[in-house]
Each structure stands twice: as C-alpha cells, then as structure tokens.
Coordinates of C-alpha atoms and ligand atoms in Angstrom, one line a residue:
M1 CA 77.4 63.6 -58.1
W2 CA 74.5 65.7 -59.6
F3 CA 74.8 69.4 -60.5
P4 CA 71.8 71.7 -60.1
F5 CA 72.4 73.5 -63.5
L6 CA 72.3 70.1 -65.2
H7 CA 69.0 69.5 -63.6
D8 CA 67.8 72.8 -65.1
M9 CA 69.1 71.7 -68.6
F10 CA 67.6 68.2 -68.2
E11 CA 64.2 69.4 -67.0
A12 CA 63.7 71.6 -70.1
G13 CA 61.6 68.9 -71.8
N14 CA 63.9 66.6 -73.7
K15 CA 66.1 69.5 -74.6
G16 CA 69.7 69.7 -73.7
A17 CA 73.2 70.9 -74.5
I18 CA 75.6 69.7 -77.2
G19 CA 78.0 67.3 -75.6
V20 CA 81.7 67.4 -76.7
F21 CA 83.9 64.5 -75.6
D22 CA 87.6 64.0 -75.8
S23 CA 90.1 61.7 -74.1
G24 CA 91.6 64.8 -72.5
Y25 CA 92.2 68.4 -73.5
G26 CA 92.5 68.1 -77.3
G27 CA 88.7 68.3 -77.9
L28 CA 88.8 71.8 -76.5
T29 CA 90.2 72.9 -79.9
I30 CA 87.1 71.4 -81.5
L31 CA 84.8 73.0 -78.9
D32 CA 86.5 76.3 -79.5
G33 CA 85.8 76.1 -83.2
I34 CA 82.2 75.1 -82.6
R35 CA 81.5 77.9 -80.1
R36 CA 83.0 80.5 -82.3
R37 CA 80.7 79.4 -85.1
M38 CA 77.6 78.8 -82.9
P39 CA 78.0 80.9 -79.7
D40 CA 74.3 80.8 -78.7
Y41 CA 74.1 77.0 -78.0
D42 CA 74.8 75.4 -74.6
Y43 CA 77.7 73.0 -74.4
I44 CA 78.9 70.3 -72.0
Y45 CA 82.6 69.3 -72.4
L46 CA 83.8 66.0 -71.0
G47 CA 87.5 65.1 -70.9
D48 CA 88.5 61.6 -69.8
N49 CA 91.9 63.0 -68.6
A50 CA 92.4 60.3 -66.0
R51 CA 92.6 57.6 -68.7
A52 CA 94.2 59.7 -71.5
P53 CA 96.0 59.2 -73.9
Y54 CA 93.7 56.9 -75.9
G55 CA 96.2 56.8 -78.8
P56 CA 98.1 53.6 -77.8
R57 CA 95.0 51.8 -76.5
S58 CA 93.2 48.9 -78.2
F59 CA 89.9 49.1 -80.1
D60 CA 88.0 47.3 -77.4
V61 CA 89.2 49.6 -74.6
V62 CA 88.7 52.8 -76.6
Y63 CA 85.2 51.6 -77.4
E64 CA 84.4 50.8 -73.8
F65 CA 85.7 54.2 -72.5
T66 CA 84.0 56.2 -75.3
L67 CA 80.7 54.5 -74.7
Q68 CA 80.9 55.3 -71.0
A69 CA 81.5 58.9 -71.8
V70 CA 78.6 59.1 -74.4
R71 CA 76.3 57.5 -71.8
K72 CA 77.3 60.0 -69.2
L73 CA 76.6 62.9 -71.6
F74 CA 73.2 61.4 -72.5
Q75 CA 72.4 61.2 -68.7
M76 CA 73.3 64.8 -68.5
G77 CA 70.6 65.5 -71.1
C78 CA 72.6 66.0 -74.3
P79 CA 70.5 65.0 -77.3
L80 CA 73.7 65.3 -79.5
V81 CA 77.3 64.3 -78.7
I82 CA 80.3 65.2 -80.8
I83 CA 83.2 62.8 -80.3
G84 CA 85.9 65.6 -80.6
C85 CA 88.7 63.0 -80.6
N86 CA 90.1 61.4 -83.7
T87 CA 91.3 58.3 -81.9
A88 CA 87.8 57.7 -80.4
S89 CA 86.1 58.6 -83.7
A90 CA 88.4 56.1 -85.5
K91 CA 87.9 53.3 -83.0
A92 CA 84.5 53.6 -81.4
L93 CA 82.1 55.9 -83.4
R94 CA 80.9 53.3 -86.0
S95 CA 80.1 50.7 -83.3
I96 CA 78.3 53.3 -81.2
Q97 CA 76.2 54.5 -84.2
Q98 CA 75.5 51.0 -85.5
N99 CA 75.2 48.8 -82.4
Y100 CA 74.4 51.0 -79.4
L101 CA 72.2 53.9 -80.6
P102 CA 69.5 52.0 -82.5
T103 CA 68.5 49.9 -79.4
E104 CA 69.6 52.0 -76.4
A105 CA 69.2 55.6 -77.5
P106 CA 67.3 55.8 -80.8
D107 CA 66.4 59.5 -80.3
R108 CA 70.0 60.7 -79.7
R109 CA 72.9 61.3 -82.2
V110 CA 76.6 60.9 -82.0
L111 CA 78.9 62.5 -84.6
G112 CA 82.7 62.2 -85.1
V113 CA 85.5 64.3 -86.5
I114 CA 87.0 62.2 -89.3
R115 CA 84.3 62.3 -91.9
P116 CA 83.9 66.1 -91.8
T117 CA 87.6 66.5 -92.1
A118 CA 87.9 64.0 -94.9
E119 CA 85.1 65.9 -96.8
V120 CA 87.3 69.1 -97.2
V121 CA 90.5 67.6 -98.6
G122 CA 89.1 67.0 -102.1
R123 CA 88.6 70.7 -102.7
L124 CA 91.9 71.7 -101.2
T125 CA 94.4 69.4 -102.9
K126 CA 95.7 70.2 -106.4
T127 CA 98.2 67.3 -106.7
H128 CA 95.7 64.8 -105.2
H129 CA 98.3 63.8 -102.7
V130 CA 97.3 64.4 -99.1
G131 CA 99.0 63.6 -95.8
V132 CA 97.7 63.1 -92.3
F133 CA 99.4 63.5 -89.0
A134 CA 97.7 61.6 -86.2
T135 CA 98.1 59.3 -83.2
D136 CA 99.4 55.8 -83.8
G137 CA 95.9 54.4 -83.1
T138 CA 94.2 56.7 -85.7
I139 CA 96.8 55.9 -88.4
K140 CA 96.6 52.1 -87.7
S141 CA 92.8 52.2 -87.9
E142 CA 93.2 53.5 -91.5
S143 CA 90.0 55.5 -91.0
Y144 CA 91.2 58.6 -92.9
K145 CA 92.4 56.4 -95.8
L146 CA 89.0 54.7 -96.0
E147 CA 86.9 57.9 -95.7
V148 CA 89.0 59.8 -98.2
K149 CA 89.0 56.9 -100.6
K150 CA 85.2 56.7 -100.4
L151 CA 84.7 60.4 -101.1
F152 CA 87.7 61.1 -103.4
P153 CA 88.9 57.9 -105.1
E154 CA 91.5 59.9 -107.1
V155 CA 93.3 61.1 -103.9
T156 CA 96.3 59.3 -102.4
L157 CA 96.4 59.6 -98.6
T158 CA 99.6 58.9 -96.7
G159 CA 99.6 58.8 -92.9
Q160 CA 102.3 59.6 -90.4
A161 CA 101.9 58.6 -86.7
C162 CA 103.3 61.2 -84.4
P163 CA 103.4 59.4 -81.0
M164 CA 105.4 62.1 -79.3
W165 CA 103.2 65.1 -80.2
V166 CA 100.4 64.4 -77.7
P167 CA 102.7 64.0 -74.7
I168 CA 104.6 67.2 -75.8
V169 CA 101.3 69.1 -75.8
E170 CA 100.0 67.5 -72.6
N171 CA 103.2 68.4 -70.8
G172 CA 103.1 72.0 -71.9
E173 CA 106.2 71.7 -74.1
Y174 CA 104.5 72.6 -77.4
D175 CA 106.1 76.0 -77.6
K176 CA 109.5 75.0 -76.2
P177 CA 112.7 74.3 -78.3
G178 CA 112.6 70.6 -77.4
A179 CA 109.5 70.1 -79.5
D180 CA 111.2 71.1 -82.7
Y181 CA 113.1 67.9 -83.1
F182 CA 110.0 65.7 -83.0
V183 CA 108.0 68.0 -85.2
K184 CA 110.7 68.2 -87.9
D185 CA 111.3 64.4 -87.7
S186 CA 107.6 63.5 -88.4
I187 CA 107.3 66.1 -91.2
N188 CA 110.4 64.7 -92.9
K189 CA 109.2 61.1 -92.6
L190 CA 105.8 62.0 -94.2
L191 CA 107.3 64.0 -97.1
E192 CA 109.9 61.2 -97.7
K193 CA 107.0 58.8 -98.1
D194 CA 105.2 61.1 -100.6
P195 CA 107.0 64.2 -101.8
E196 CA 103.9 65.2 -103.9
I197 CA 101.8 66.0 -100.9
D198 CA 100.3 69.5 -101.0
T199 CA 97.8 69.3 -98.2
I200 CA 98.2 67.9 -94.7
I201 CA 95.4 67.1 -92.2
L202 CA 96.2 67.7 -88.5
G203 CA 94.3 64.6 -87.6
C204 CA 94.6 64.9 -83.8
T205 CA 92.8 67.5 -81.8
H206 CA 96.0 68.3 -79.8
F207 CA 98.0 69.3 -82.8
P208 CA 96.7 72.8 -83.4
L209 CA 98.8 73.8 -80.3
L210 CA 101.9 72.8 -82.3
Y211 CA 100.6 74.7 -85.4
D212 CA 103.4 77.3 -85.4
K213 CA 106.1 74.8 -85.2
I214 CA 104.5 72.5 -87.8
R215 CA 104.1 75.5 -90.1
K216 CA 107.7 76.6 -89.6
Y217 CA 109.1 73.2 -90.8
T218 CA 106.6 72.4 -93.5
P219 CA 107.3 73.8 -97.0
S220 CA 105.2 76.9 -97.6
H221 CA 103.3 75.5 -100.6
I222 CA 101.8 72.8 -98.4
A223 CA 98.4 73.7 -96.8
L224 CA 97.8 72.6 -93.2
I225 CA 94.3 71.7 -92.1
P226 CA 93.5 72.0 -88.4
Q227 CA 90.0 70.6 -87.7
G228 CA 88.1 73.0 -85.4
H229 CA 86.8 75.3 -88.2
Y230 CA 85.7 72.5 -90.5
I231 CA 84.0 70.5 -87.7
A232 CA 82.1 73.6 -86.8
E233 CA 81.0 74.3 -90.4
S234 CA 79.9 70.6 -90.8
L235 CA 77.9 70.7 -87.5
A236 CA 76.2 74.0 -88.5
D237 CA 75.3 72.4 -91.8
Y238 CA 74.0 69.2 -90.0
L239 CA 71.8 71.2 -87.8
K240 CA 70.4 73.2 -90.7
R241 CA 69.5 69.9 -92.4
H242 CA 68.1 68.4 -89.1
S243 CA 65.9 71.1 -87.7
D244 CA 64.2 68.5 -85.4
M245 CA 67.6 68.0 -83.6
D246 CA 68.3 71.7 -83.6
Q247 CA 65.0 72.4 -81.8
R248 CA 66.1 70.0 -79.1
L249 CA 69.3 71.9 -78.3
T250 CA 69.1 74.6 -75.6
K251 CA 70.5 78.0 -76.5
G252 CA 71.6 79.9 -73.4
A253 CA 75.3 80.3 -74.4
K254 CA 76.4 78.3 -71.3
C255 CA 79.4 76.0 -71.3
Q256 CA 80.2 73.5 -68.6
F257 CA 83.3 71.4 -68.2
F258 CA 83.8 68.0 -66.7
T259 CA 86.9 65.9 -66.2
T260 CA 87.7 62.5 -64.8
E261 CA 91.0 63.9 -63.3
S262 CA 91.5 66.7 -60.8
S263 CA 89.2 69.6 -61.6
Q264 CA 91.9 72.1 -60.6
K265 CA 94.5 70.6 -62.9
F266 CA 91.9 70.5 -65.8
S267 CA 90.9 74.1 -65.1
E268 CA 94.5 75.3 -65.3
N269 CA 95.5 73.4 -68.4
A270 CA 92.2 74.0 -70.3
S271 CA 92.8 77.7 -70.2
V272 CA 95.9 77.2 -72.3
F273 CA 93.8 75.5 -75.0
L274 CA 90.8 78.0 -74.8
K275 CA 92.7 81.2 -73.8
E276 CA 90.0 81.9 -71.2
S277 CA 89.7 80.8 -67.6
I278 CA 87.2 78.1 -66.8
E279 CA 86.0 76.1 -63.8
A280 CA 85.7 72.4 -64.2
H281 CA 84.0 69.7 -62.2
R282 CA 85.3 66.2 -61.5
I283 CA 83.2 63.3 -62.6
S284 CA 83.4 59.5 -62.7
L285 CA 82.5 57.4 -65.8
T286 CA 82.5 54.0 -64.1
Ligands
DGL9 N1 92.8 64.0 -78.9 C1 93.1 62.7 -79.4 C2 92.9 62.7 -80.9 O1 92.3 63.6 -81.5 C3 94.5 62.3 -79.1 C4 94.9 62.1 -77.7 C5 94.9 60.7 -77.2 O2 95.7 59.9 -77.7 O3 94.1 60.4 -76.3 O4 93.2 61.7 -81.6

C-alpha cells in the first residue's frame, strides 16, 4: 500500500524523514528522546510488532527481519535510519553497514543504539564497574562488552539478561505489583555477580517503562542510564558533523507510524509509550 504523504516526502528531491525502527513498541522511547531534542525534523516509525519479540531469535533471523525493515524505510524515502532496538543493533547493524549499504544503498546511512550508549558510561562510572540489563539476545551477543572494552579498557562490564521484562511491558504489566518480583530478581542477580557496580545501562528500549520499579529496588548510589536522551544527543552531534546528511532530511515536524500488526492495537499501545494519541498504518515487510 502507498500513502500519499509518503509520496510528498519522497518527491522532495532525495530528501526524506528520519526512519526509526524497532521490533515493536520499545523504539518509541528512542523516538521520544530524539523528537524532544530535534522537534523540527520529520520521522517515520516502523514497528515489526507482528514478529516481536526479537530477543530470543537467532542472528540470521534478526538480520533478515531488520534488513527488510531498513529496505522498507529506504523505499519510503528515509536517507537515514536509526535502529532503535538493542537486539537488532547487536545482531544486524554491523552486517547491514558492512555488507548491504556499500553495494545496495551507498548514499544512505543506518545507525544503532549500542555504540552511543557505550560512549557515555566512561564518564559516569567512578568505580569502573558497569552493569547492563538487556534481552537474552543482546547479552549473548556481547555487543556492550565489546563496545565498552574498545572505548574504556579500564571498565568491567557485567551483563544480566532480563527475559521477563519485555513481555511484562508488552502486556501492560509494567506498573502492576506482579512486575516487582522479576525486577528485584534481575537486580539481585546482577549485583551478586559484581557488587562494585555504580552505573547500570538499561540496554533495552522497553525498560524505561519499568524505570520506577528498577529505581525502587536499585541501591540509590547506583546511576541508571535509560537510552533515549543519549541517543538523541549522539544523533544531534552526528548531524552537526555530517551536514550533507542533515540537508537531506526534511523538517516539517511530521511523524508517521507504521506497524506490521493491527494498526488499532498499535495506536492504543503506542500512546502508553509516547503519552500522546497517534494513528498508525499497517504495513507488510515481506
Ligand atoms: N526493544 C528491543 C531491544 O531494545 C527488545 C524487544 C525484543 O526483544 O524484540 O532490545
């Protein structure tokens, strides 16, 4: 299906909106951070809700699904796509940047969320012991460990997979008492592994919705890092350094939402993440 407003965006030379992709709703916390920082730009959000969660899926499948989404956002005219999902950033970003872009779309750019998050930990930790909560897939990929090691060799990073947290958020249970057990359990497991941790990355875009509970059960001297703000700062810095890309981005303060699931369901749930009502369109990636 083709949407007339996309035609408008696409026809404006080779200019277009910033694409933001996530397996589902989580990337809305990234979109929210970016829009607050850069409200004048146009955005297209794409959630692959029909196939979420990506956390337990293999590298090959996450790569295939993520590439389909990136291609779709390119077809919609986006010169720049942010993979606003840690799992997809961990399992697909590098291959897309190194294998797909150079031959298939050399004038487009795809950025992820792990590197910009890793960049901030060095200046926040005093003990040089950092933790990360993420999906099983992100922890097993060791992407945070590798990025942090490259940037801050003196930092010890310890990961904790929280497989129940995404389903809790997706099912609207993030502010219910049942969530407390799973939040406490993962915090205890992480701090048992490394009691010297003074900074914890919330390395999954769903986790900001559990922020109040995570804060409640985490000792107060430990800083928590949700990603939206830092990704937005990093993107603003990127566009300052790449004015050629900045000039290719349309600035009409429009935001469009697409999902591979029911548009009504997405519109209802997305408003919980964004605290505003939106209207989504259903789209197919295959
Ligand atoms: N939003 C994804 C992330 O940041 C997690 C959801 C999923 O497993 O699909 O890792």
